[in-house]
Amino acid sequence: MTANFAPTNWQLSAIQLTSQPDPVDNFAVLQQYLAQLPTAERHLVVLPECFAVFGGPDGLQQSYAEVIGDGMLQQQCAALAKQFAIYLVAGTIPTTSVDPQRFSASSMLFSPQGELIADYQKLHLFDVSVADSMGTYRESATTLAGNKLTLSTQGSLKLGMAICYDMRFPGLMQALAAAGMNVLSVPSAFTRVTGEAHWYSLLRARAIENQCFVVAPGQTGVHANGRETFGHSVIISPWGDILADAGTEPGVISVSVDLAACQQLARTMPIKQHNRFNSELKL
Ligand SMILES: O=C(O)CNC(=O)[C@H](CS)NC(=O)CCC(=O)C(=O)O
């Protein structure tokens, strides 16, 4: 059933996966989950970070790195966006960078017509020690950070793009909010340990302080290399309410929202206008 009446009504969905090293397996699961989603005139579906290739040996992602605008992973995403008539945020796809040894983690937006309409390269890389079986994460050894912000306007949707560890850097979202963002996508592969401590707090804060919807799909479970991810993919309202939570099993979550809620809230609580840190106050 289609329940989208006003141009500001959107269906927001997230897909939670336990992605495997081989893209063939992940696209097969993805196809099944996309078929479970409701149909809607305006529908944004977000996939997790590394949805297509995850948990494999060193160098596996690099071996799949594609030129932006061309490549097997992007072609499959474009075809899925078209087949299901959705705006699809392909969580991250490894794309070639200026450094032949390293890829960029690119989040890519495909239109319901199957066109690539926006891309964003992860800005903040996870070089962090964590008290889990991996011990240390050195994302910068394999990945080259991006250096641009991406906000894509599609009708009433103003989509700001971020990835996983980026959620800890609120300056990024504040810049996107200043440009009018009403939905933030945060495809993730959060560790179980840091997820238990920080996932909900970080994401709810980003929604509340920027008065936007947040769609944050995560990887979940134990992956082929023994890495554990947190799951709990969420969709959050501008008020900070958790509208849907996927728990720890792979699956889909989906909610129907009115993006006009963002401007309504901004009228009653105009924090953007009240903010004195845009330019006025400096140390
Ligand atoms: O390396 C890969 O294969 C794909 N990339 C990831 O999984 C990235 C970097 S290791 N994960 C995160 O950013 C987790 C952040 C996190 O957990 C936190 O901020 O607490």
XYZ file of C-alpha atoms and ligand atoms in Angstrom:
303
model
C 0.000 0.000 0.000
C 1.214 3.493 -0.759
C 0.731 5.898 2.116
C 2.644 8.882 0.762
C 0.240 11.761 0.210
C 2.089 15.055 0.584
C 5.311 15.779 -1.319
C 7.102 15.813 2.059
C 5.987 12.248 2.908
C 8.828 9.786 2.507
C 9.379 6.154 3.332
C 12.738 5.704 5.080
C 14.270 2.227 5.260
C 17.481 0.628 6.450
C 18.841 -2.823 5.767
C 20.931 -4.623 8.368
C 23.368 -7.285 7.183
C 26.050 -9.682 8.347
C 28.041 -9.097 5.195
C 30.419 -11.761 3.901
C 33.624 -11.393 1.873
C 31.960 -12.364 -1.440
C 29.667 -9.730 -3.027
C 27.621 -12.474 -4.716
C 26.383 -13.665 -1.305
C 25.624 -10.142 -0.100
C 23.701 -9.101 -3.213
C 21.611 -12.284 -2.986
C 20.560 -11.425 0.588
C 20.017 -7.803 -0.338
C 17.680 -8.692 -3.182
C 15.506 -10.706 -0.744
C 15.359 -7.906 1.801
C 14.537 -5.225 -0.756
C 11.595 -7.354 -1.883
C 10.226 -7.252 1.699
C 10.020 -3.461 1.842
C 6.762 -1.596 1.318
C 6.356 0.256 -1.956
C 6.122 4.027 -1.744
C 6.229 6.902 -4.170
C 9.216 8.494 -2.425
C 11.392 5.882 -0.776
C 14.962 6.144 0.538
C 16.744 2.883 1.400
C 20.154 2.927 3.087
C 22.596 -0.015 3.190
C 25.374 -0.558 5.781
C 29.027 0.356 5.414
C 30.895 -2.318 3.407
C 27.595 -4.019 2.531
C 29.089 -5.679 -0.566
C 32.498 -6.842 0.717
C 33.246 -7.316 4.421
C 35.260 -9.387 6.840
C 37.674 -10.798 4.263
C 41.468 -11.010 4.204
C 43.715 -7.936 3.880
C 43.543 -6.473 0.410
C 40.152 -7.902 -0.524
C 38.334 -4.564 -0.590
C 41.189 -3.012 -2.589
C 40.782 -5.773 -5.176
C 37.169 -4.664 -5.714
C 37.921 -0.918 -5.924
C 36.010 0.712 -8.797
C 36.207 4.020 -10.628
C 33.330 6.256 -9.522
C 30.620 5.996 -12.166
C 31.770 2.631 -13.496
C 32.067 -0.867 -12.090
C 30.327 -4.096 -11.201
C 29.238 -3.158 -7.679
C 27.829 0.180 -8.810
C 26.042 -1.458 -11.761
C 24.326 -3.912 -9.432
C 23.247 -1.114 -7.081
C 21.916 0.931 -9.979
C 19.935 -2.076 -11.201
C 18.431 -2.653 -7.726
C 17.472 1.014 -7.355
C 15.691 0.827 -10.698
C 14.066 -2.569 -10.079
C 12.548 -1.442 -6.772
C 12.057 2.228 -7.797
C 13.912 3.533 -4.750
C 16.547 6.082 -3.899
C 19.327 3.789 -2.738
C 22.290 4.785 -0.578
C 24.865 2.083 -1.266
C 26.435 2.253 2.221
C 30.008 2.117 1.061
C 31.651 0.817 -2.067
C 35.466 0.759 -2.353
C 36.456 3.242 -5.064
C 39.845 3.974 -6.562
C 41.772 6.932 -5.173
C 44.852 8.941 -6.150
C 46.844 6.471 -4.027
C 47.155 3.171 -5.959
C 47.589 1.293 -2.654
C 44.431 2.616 -1.021
C 40.747 2.913 -1.867
C 38.206 5.476 -0.742
C 35.108 4.367 1.148
C 32.395 5.891 -1.040
C 28.759 6.203 -0.078
C 26.746 6.473 -3.273
C 23.210 7.624 -3.948
C 21.333 6.021 -6.857
C 18.024 7.337 -8.215
C 14.912 5.229 -8.908
C 15.946 5.518 -12.567
C 19.211 3.769 -11.719
C 21.472 6.791 -12.055
C 24.354 7.644 -9.743
C 23.379 11.081 -8.415
C 25.716 11.738 -5.457
C 28.799 10.329 -3.843
C 30.682 10.961 -0.607
C 34.030 9.622 0.606
C 34.414 8.833 4.323
C 36.128 11.804 5.974
C 37.164 10.363 9.335
C 39.076 7.092 9.398
C 38.867 4.644 12.295
C 42.445 4.398 13.588
C 41.454 3.373 17.074
C 42.275 0.778 19.734
C 39.245 -1.132 21.012
C 39.046 -3.727 23.775
C 37.791 -6.500 21.478
C 39.271 -9.480 19.610
C 40.689 -7.186 16.898
C 42.423 -4.892 19.400
C 43.427 -2.228 16.911
C 41.702 -0.809 13.856
C 43.864 1.017 11.271
C 41.490 2.052 8.567
C 43.969 4.571 7.130
C 46.321 1.706 6.188
C 43.864 0.650 3.469
C 41.629 3.680 2.977
C 42.229 7.244 1.809
C 40.010 9.862 3.453
C 37.807 12.076 1.325
C 37.753 15.854 1.514
C 34.313 17.054 0.486
C 30.863 17.354 2.027
C 27.830 15.962 0.201
C 24.246 17.137 0.455
C 21.858 15.937 -2.240
C 18.436 17.508 -2.851
C 15.748 15.269 -4.361
C 12.410 17.039 -4.172
C 11.685 17.625 -0.473
C 14.568 15.385 0.590
C 17.821 17.068 1.545
C 20.103 14.151 2.226
C 23.348 14.679 4.117
C 25.872 11.879 3.822
C 28.202 10.543 6.521
C 29.756 7.156 7.298
C 30.179 5.285 10.588
C 33.059 6.874 12.566
C 32.078 10.261 11.048
C 29.176 10.295 13.520
C 31.652 11.246 16.270
C 32.481 14.537 14.505
C 29.436 16.790 14.865
C 31.033 19.631 12.899
C 30.309 17.641 9.751
C 26.595 17.376 10.501
C 26.420 20.998 11.611
C 27.778 22.057 8.227
C 25.234 19.826 6.471
C 22.422 21.172 8.667
C 23.451 24.761 7.861
C 22.862 23.836 4.205
C 19.361 22.518 4.982
C 19.805 18.779 5.617
C 16.601 17.042 6.744
C 17.804 13.421 6.542
C 21.248 12.172 7.552
C 22.412 8.779 6.283
C 25.083 7.041 8.377
C 25.895 3.595 6.976
C 27.952 1.846 9.639
C 29.970 -1.149 10.740
C 30.277 -0.234 14.401
C 32.204 -2.514 16.696
C 30.109 -4.326 19.285
C 32.129 -2.828 22.132
C 31.937 0.817 21.062
C 28.367 0.321 19.897
C 27.214 -0.813 23.319
C 28.801 2.281 24.827
C 28.054 5.039 22.285
C 25.863 4.111 19.295
C 22.478 5.361 20.475
C 23.820 8.439 22.260
C 25.817 9.645 19.266
C 23.049 9.094 16.737
C 20.258 10.551 18.874
C 22.407 13.603 19.593
C 23.086 14.133 15.873
C 19.316 13.958 15.179
C 18.369 16.271 18.044
C 21.026 18.938 17.579
C 20.548 19.100 13.803
C 16.760 18.616 13.854
C 16.907 15.990 11.134
C 15.918 12.375 10.625
C 18.778 9.910 10.956
C 18.924 6.626 9.023
C 21.775 4.476 10.367
C 22.024 0.901 9.106
C 24.741 -1.237 10.643
C 26.540 -4.473 10.131
C 25.626 -7.071 12.760
C 26.974 -10.273 14.241
C 30.225 -12.164 13.744
C 31.962 -11.885 10.386
C 34.254 -14.258 8.493
C 37.407 -12.750 10.056
C 36.022 -12.980 13.604
C 35.114 -9.326 13.793
C 31.981 -8.518 15.791
C 29.632 -5.712 14.842
C 26.870 -4.098 16.886
C 23.754 -4.138 14.701
C 20.837 -2.095 16.100
C 20.259 -0.256 12.857
C 17.995 2.658 13.677
C 15.791 5.327 12.176
C 15.516 8.368 14.461
C 13.189 11.388 14.361
C 14.341 15.033 14.659
C 13.019 14.949 18.244
C 15.392 12.064 19.003
C 12.782 9.318 19.135
C 13.890 5.918 17.882
C 11.227 5.147 15.276
C 12.623 1.693 14.436
C 15.436 -0.538 15.726
C 16.547 -3.686 13.903
C 17.940 -5.461 16.960
C 20.807 -7.860 16.314
C 19.522 -10.088 13.495
C 19.916 -9.196 9.809
C 16.734 -7.678 8.392
C 14.899 -4.536 7.379
C 13.329 -1.585 9.169
C 11.067 0.941 7.498
C 8.994 3.932 8.581
C 6.764 6.456 6.866
C 7.673 10.026 7.846
C 6.798 13.620 7.029
C 9.967 15.619 6.411
C 8.004 18.794 7.206
C 8.511 17.801 10.867
C 12.027 19.246 10.611
C 10.898 22.778 9.721
C 8.025 22.586 12.213
C 10.458 21.783 14.993
C 12.850 24.501 13.808
C 10.032 27.037 14.199
C 9.281 26.114 17.821
C 12.937 25.597 18.784
C 15.086 27.664 16.382
C 18.484 26.360 17.441
C 20.132 27.121 14.114
C 19.348 30.833 14.583
C 20.308 30.707 18.261
C 23.687 29.143 17.579
C 26.443 31.664 18.347
C 29.269 29.402 17.191
C 28.654 29.786 13.467
C 31.004 32.760 13.187
C 30.442 35.098 16.103
C 32.433 33.551 18.965
C 36.046 32.485 18.594
C 38.765 31.783 21.159
O 37.583 -1.612 7.599
C 36.607 -2.079 7.010
O 36.559 -3.224 6.532
C 35.404 -1.228 6.855
N 35.403 -0.112 7.689
C 34.949 -0.173 8.923
O 34.463 -1.178 9.394
C 35.099 1.068 9.711
C 36.566 1.293 9.866
S 37.436 -0.088 10.607
N 34.468 0.963 10.981
C 34.255 2.015 11.735
O 34.446 3.168 11.335
C 33.738 1.711 13.131
C 33.578 2.949 13.981
C 33.272 2.570 15.374
O 33.009 1.438 15.711
C 33.255 3.647 16.390
O 33.323 4.847 16.054
O 33.181 3.292 17.571
